[in-house]
């Protein structure tokens, strides 16, 4: 499950390319790859320049410039900076594609312990808090406590025991505060302590490990994410 918050002028094209990288591997009967991607209005204009939020079942396709995957749902504009949106995506993915093991990856900007995954729509900004951090940020984000609450809700709603792996494809998220928040909900986690390049992780590499060897352990997948990224 890849929660791709591409509703950002800088990262929209890079995250879209990540989706195309996933297509180079594609889903099989043993490994289903699904995504929810929200694009930015007025940024990257490729592949029809749509800017809504869509859910795809990733199908094998070698074209890195346009999507060949199965469009499952077009949700319109979704606030990807809301923990409720993350819960809704995970719930949909688990109920639609039930599996023995689950990997959740979240892609966008990261800020470390404050959180990340912003959405620029002014109408969606949560102004209920007067905390200095909230007032200093231009856009709404998924704060770390909101991420933790969302994971707890997703676990309770779906009935899964834990995620096998949670990956944060974002800058600066490899901090003890972050791992402490994730620990009750996943067996393994992967994140970067430093800033990442725009294109982020090497999706074709670690997804190929999963698809060609569906029995691979979550530990080996986590290691391969790091090794292929380097």
PDB file of C-alpha atoms in Angstrom, residues 81-167:
ATOM      1  CA  UNK A  81      -2.766  15.783   5.157  1.00  0.00           C
ATOM      2  CA  UNK A  82      -5.589  14.212   7.149  1.00  0.00           C
ATOM      3  CA  UNK A  83      -5.082  11.081   9.172  1.00  0.00           C
ATOM      4  CA  UNK A  84      -8.649  10.126   8.296  1.00  0.00           C
ATOM      5  CA  UNK A  85      -7.656   9.911   4.621  1.00  0.00           C
ATOM      6  CA  UNK A  86      -4.854   7.505   5.502  1.00  0.00           C
ATOM      7  CA  UNK A  87      -7.231   5.346   7.547  1.00  0.00           C
ATOM      8  CA  UNK A  88      -9.722   5.299   4.681  1.00  0.00           C
ATOM      9  CA  UNK A  89      -7.043   4.219   2.196  1.00  0.00           C
ATOM     10  CA  UNK A  90      -5.699   1.416   4.376  1.00  0.00           C
ATOM     11  CA  UNK A  91      -9.219   0.203   5.156  1.00  0.00           C
ATOM     12  CA  UNK A  92     -10.091   0.155   1.457  1.00  0.00           C
ATOM     13  CA  UNK A  93      -6.870  -1.650   0.505  1.00  0.00           C
ATOM     14  CA  UNK A  94      -7.208  -4.348   3.171  1.00  0.00           C
ATOM     15  CA  UNK A  95     -10.889  -4.997   2.466  1.00  0.00           C
ATOM     16  CA  UNK A  96     -10.482  -4.968  -1.334  1.00  0.00           C
ATOM     17  CA  UNK A  97      -7.208  -6.909  -1.519  1.00  0.00           C
ATOM     18  CA  UNK A  98      -7.000  -9.048   1.633  1.00  0.00           C
ATOM     19  CA  UNK A  99      -3.531 -10.499   2.137  1.00  0.00           C
ATOM     20  CA  UNK A 100      -1.448 -12.500   4.551  1.00  0.00           C
ATOM     21  CA  UNK A 101       1.059  -9.670   5.081  1.00  0.00           C
ATOM     22  CA  UNK A 102       0.876  -5.914   4.645  1.00  0.00           C
ATOM     23  CA  UNK A 103       3.422  -3.222   3.761  1.00  0.00           C
ATOM     24  CA  UNK A 104       2.466   0.462   4.033  1.00  0.00           C
ATOM     25  CA  UNK A 105       4.627   3.172   2.454  1.00  0.00           C
ATOM     26  CA  UNK A 106       3.962   6.911   2.753  1.00  0.00           C
ATOM     27  CA  UNK A 107       5.577   9.290   0.242  1.00  0.00           C
ATOM     28  CA  UNK A 108       5.946  13.093   0.432  1.00  0.00           C
ATOM     29  CA  UNK A 109       7.907  15.719   2.340  1.00  0.00           C
ATOM     30  CA  UNK A 110       8.931  14.814   5.887  1.00  0.00           C
ATOM     31  CA  UNK A 111       9.890  17.052   8.815  1.00  0.00           C
ATOM     32  CA  UNK A 112      11.038  14.563  11.428  1.00  0.00           C
ATOM     33  CA  UNK A 113       9.224  14.495  14.757  1.00  0.00           C
ATOM     34  CA  UNK A 114       6.614  17.130  13.746  1.00  0.00           C
ATOM     35  CA  UNK A 115       5.362  14.860  10.942  1.00  0.00           C
ATOM     36  CA  UNK A 116       4.888  15.501   7.213  1.00  0.00           C
ATOM     37  CA  UNK A 117       2.549  14.780   4.286  1.00  0.00           C
ATOM     38  CA  UNK A 118       1.194  18.250   3.528  1.00  0.00           C
ATOM     39  CA  UNK A 119      -1.782  19.388   1.483  1.00  0.00           C
ATOM     40  CA  UNK A 120      -1.875  22.952   0.099  1.00  0.00           C
ATOM     41  CA  UNK A 121      -5.631  23.500  -0.122  1.00  0.00           C
ATOM     42  CA  UNK A 122      -6.476  26.454   2.184  1.00  0.00           C
ATOM     43  CA  UNK A 123     -10.003  25.139   2.670  1.00  0.00           C
ATOM     44  CA  UNK A 124      -8.580  22.009   4.280  1.00  0.00           C
ATOM     45  CA  UNK A 125      -6.308  23.723   6.782  1.00  0.00           C
ATOM     46  CA  UNK A 126      -6.960  22.645  10.368  1.00  0.00           C
ATOM     47  CA  UNK A 127      -6.892  25.861  12.392  1.00  0.00           C
ATOM     48  CA  UNK A 128      -8.287  24.384  15.588  1.00  0.00           C
ATOM     49  CA  UNK A 129      -4.865  24.416  17.268  1.00  0.00           C
ATOM     50  CA  UNK A 130      -2.982  27.527  18.396  1.00  0.00           C
ATOM     51  CA  UNK A 131       0.311  25.660  18.900  1.00  0.00           C
ATOM     52  CA  UNK A 132       3.319  27.628  17.559  1.00  0.00           C
ATOM     53  CA  UNK A 133       4.248  24.831  15.141  1.00  0.00           C
ATOM     54  CA  UNK A 134       0.740  24.762  13.660  1.00  0.00           C
ATOM     55  CA  UNK A 135       0.616  28.508  13.147  1.00  0.00           C
ATOM     56  CA  UNK A 136       4.106  28.565  11.609  1.00  0.00           C
ATOM     57  CA  UNK A 137       3.294  26.084   8.856  1.00  0.00           C
ATOM     58  CA  UNK A 138       1.703  27.246   5.628  1.00  0.00           C
ATOM     59  CA  UNK A 139      -0.175  24.017   4.916  1.00  0.00           C
ATOM     60  CA  UNK A 140      -1.880  21.322   6.907  1.00  0.00           C
ATOM     61  CA  UNK A 141       0.274  18.239   7.596  1.00  0.00           C
ATOM     62  CA  UNK A 142      -0.148  14.855   9.245  1.00  0.00           C
ATOM     63  CA  UNK A 143       1.388  15.563  12.649  1.00  0.00           C
ATOM     64  CA  UNK A 144       3.183  12.680  14.315  1.00  0.00           C
ATOM     65  CA  UNK A 145       0.483  12.221  16.945  1.00  0.00           C
ATOM     66  CA  UNK A 146      -2.110  12.240  14.139  1.00  0.00           C
ATOM     67  CA  UNK A 147      -0.128   9.587  12.244  1.00  0.00           C
ATOM     68  CA  UNK A 148      -0.003   7.421  15.358  1.00  0.00           C
ATOM     69  CA  UNK A 149      -3.752   7.813  15.884  1.00  0.00           C
ATOM     70  CA  UNK A 150      -4.398   6.969  12.224  1.00  0.00           C
ATOM     71  CA  UNK A 151      -2.352   3.773  12.428  1.00  0.00           C
ATOM     72  CA  UNK A 152      -4.178   2.753  15.597  1.00  0.00           C
ATOM     73  CA  UNK A 153      -7.536   3.372  13.912  1.00  0.00           C
ATOM     74  CA  UNK A 154      -6.471   1.458  10.793  1.00  0.00           C
ATOM     75  CA  UNK A 155      -5.403  -1.546  12.870  1.00  0.00           C
ATOM     76  CA  UNK A 156      -8.655  -1.513  14.830  1.00  0.00           C
ATOM     77  CA  UNK A 157     -10.856  -1.039  11.755  1.00  0.00           C
ATOM     78  CA  UNK A 158      -9.218  -3.698   9.593  1.00  0.00           C
ATOM     79  CA  UNK A 159      -8.517  -6.222  12.324  1.00  0.00           C
ATOM     80  CA  UNK A 160      -4.936  -6.852  11.192  1.00  0.00           C
ATOM     81  CA  UNK A 161      -2.522  -7.532  14.035  1.00  0.00           C
ATOM     82  CA  UNK A 162       0.293  -5.312  12.762  1.00  0.00           C
ATOM     83  CA  UNK A 163       1.766  -4.092   9.524  1.00  0.00           C
ATOM     84  CA  UNK A 164       4.727  -6.207   8.536  1.00  0.00           C
ATOM     85  CA  UNK A 165       6.580  -3.079   7.436  1.00  0.00           C
ATOM     86  CA  UNK A 166       5.928   0.663   7.403  1.00  0.00           C
ATOM     87  CA  UNK A 167       8.142   2.784   5.164  1.00  0.00           C
TER      88      UNK A 167
END
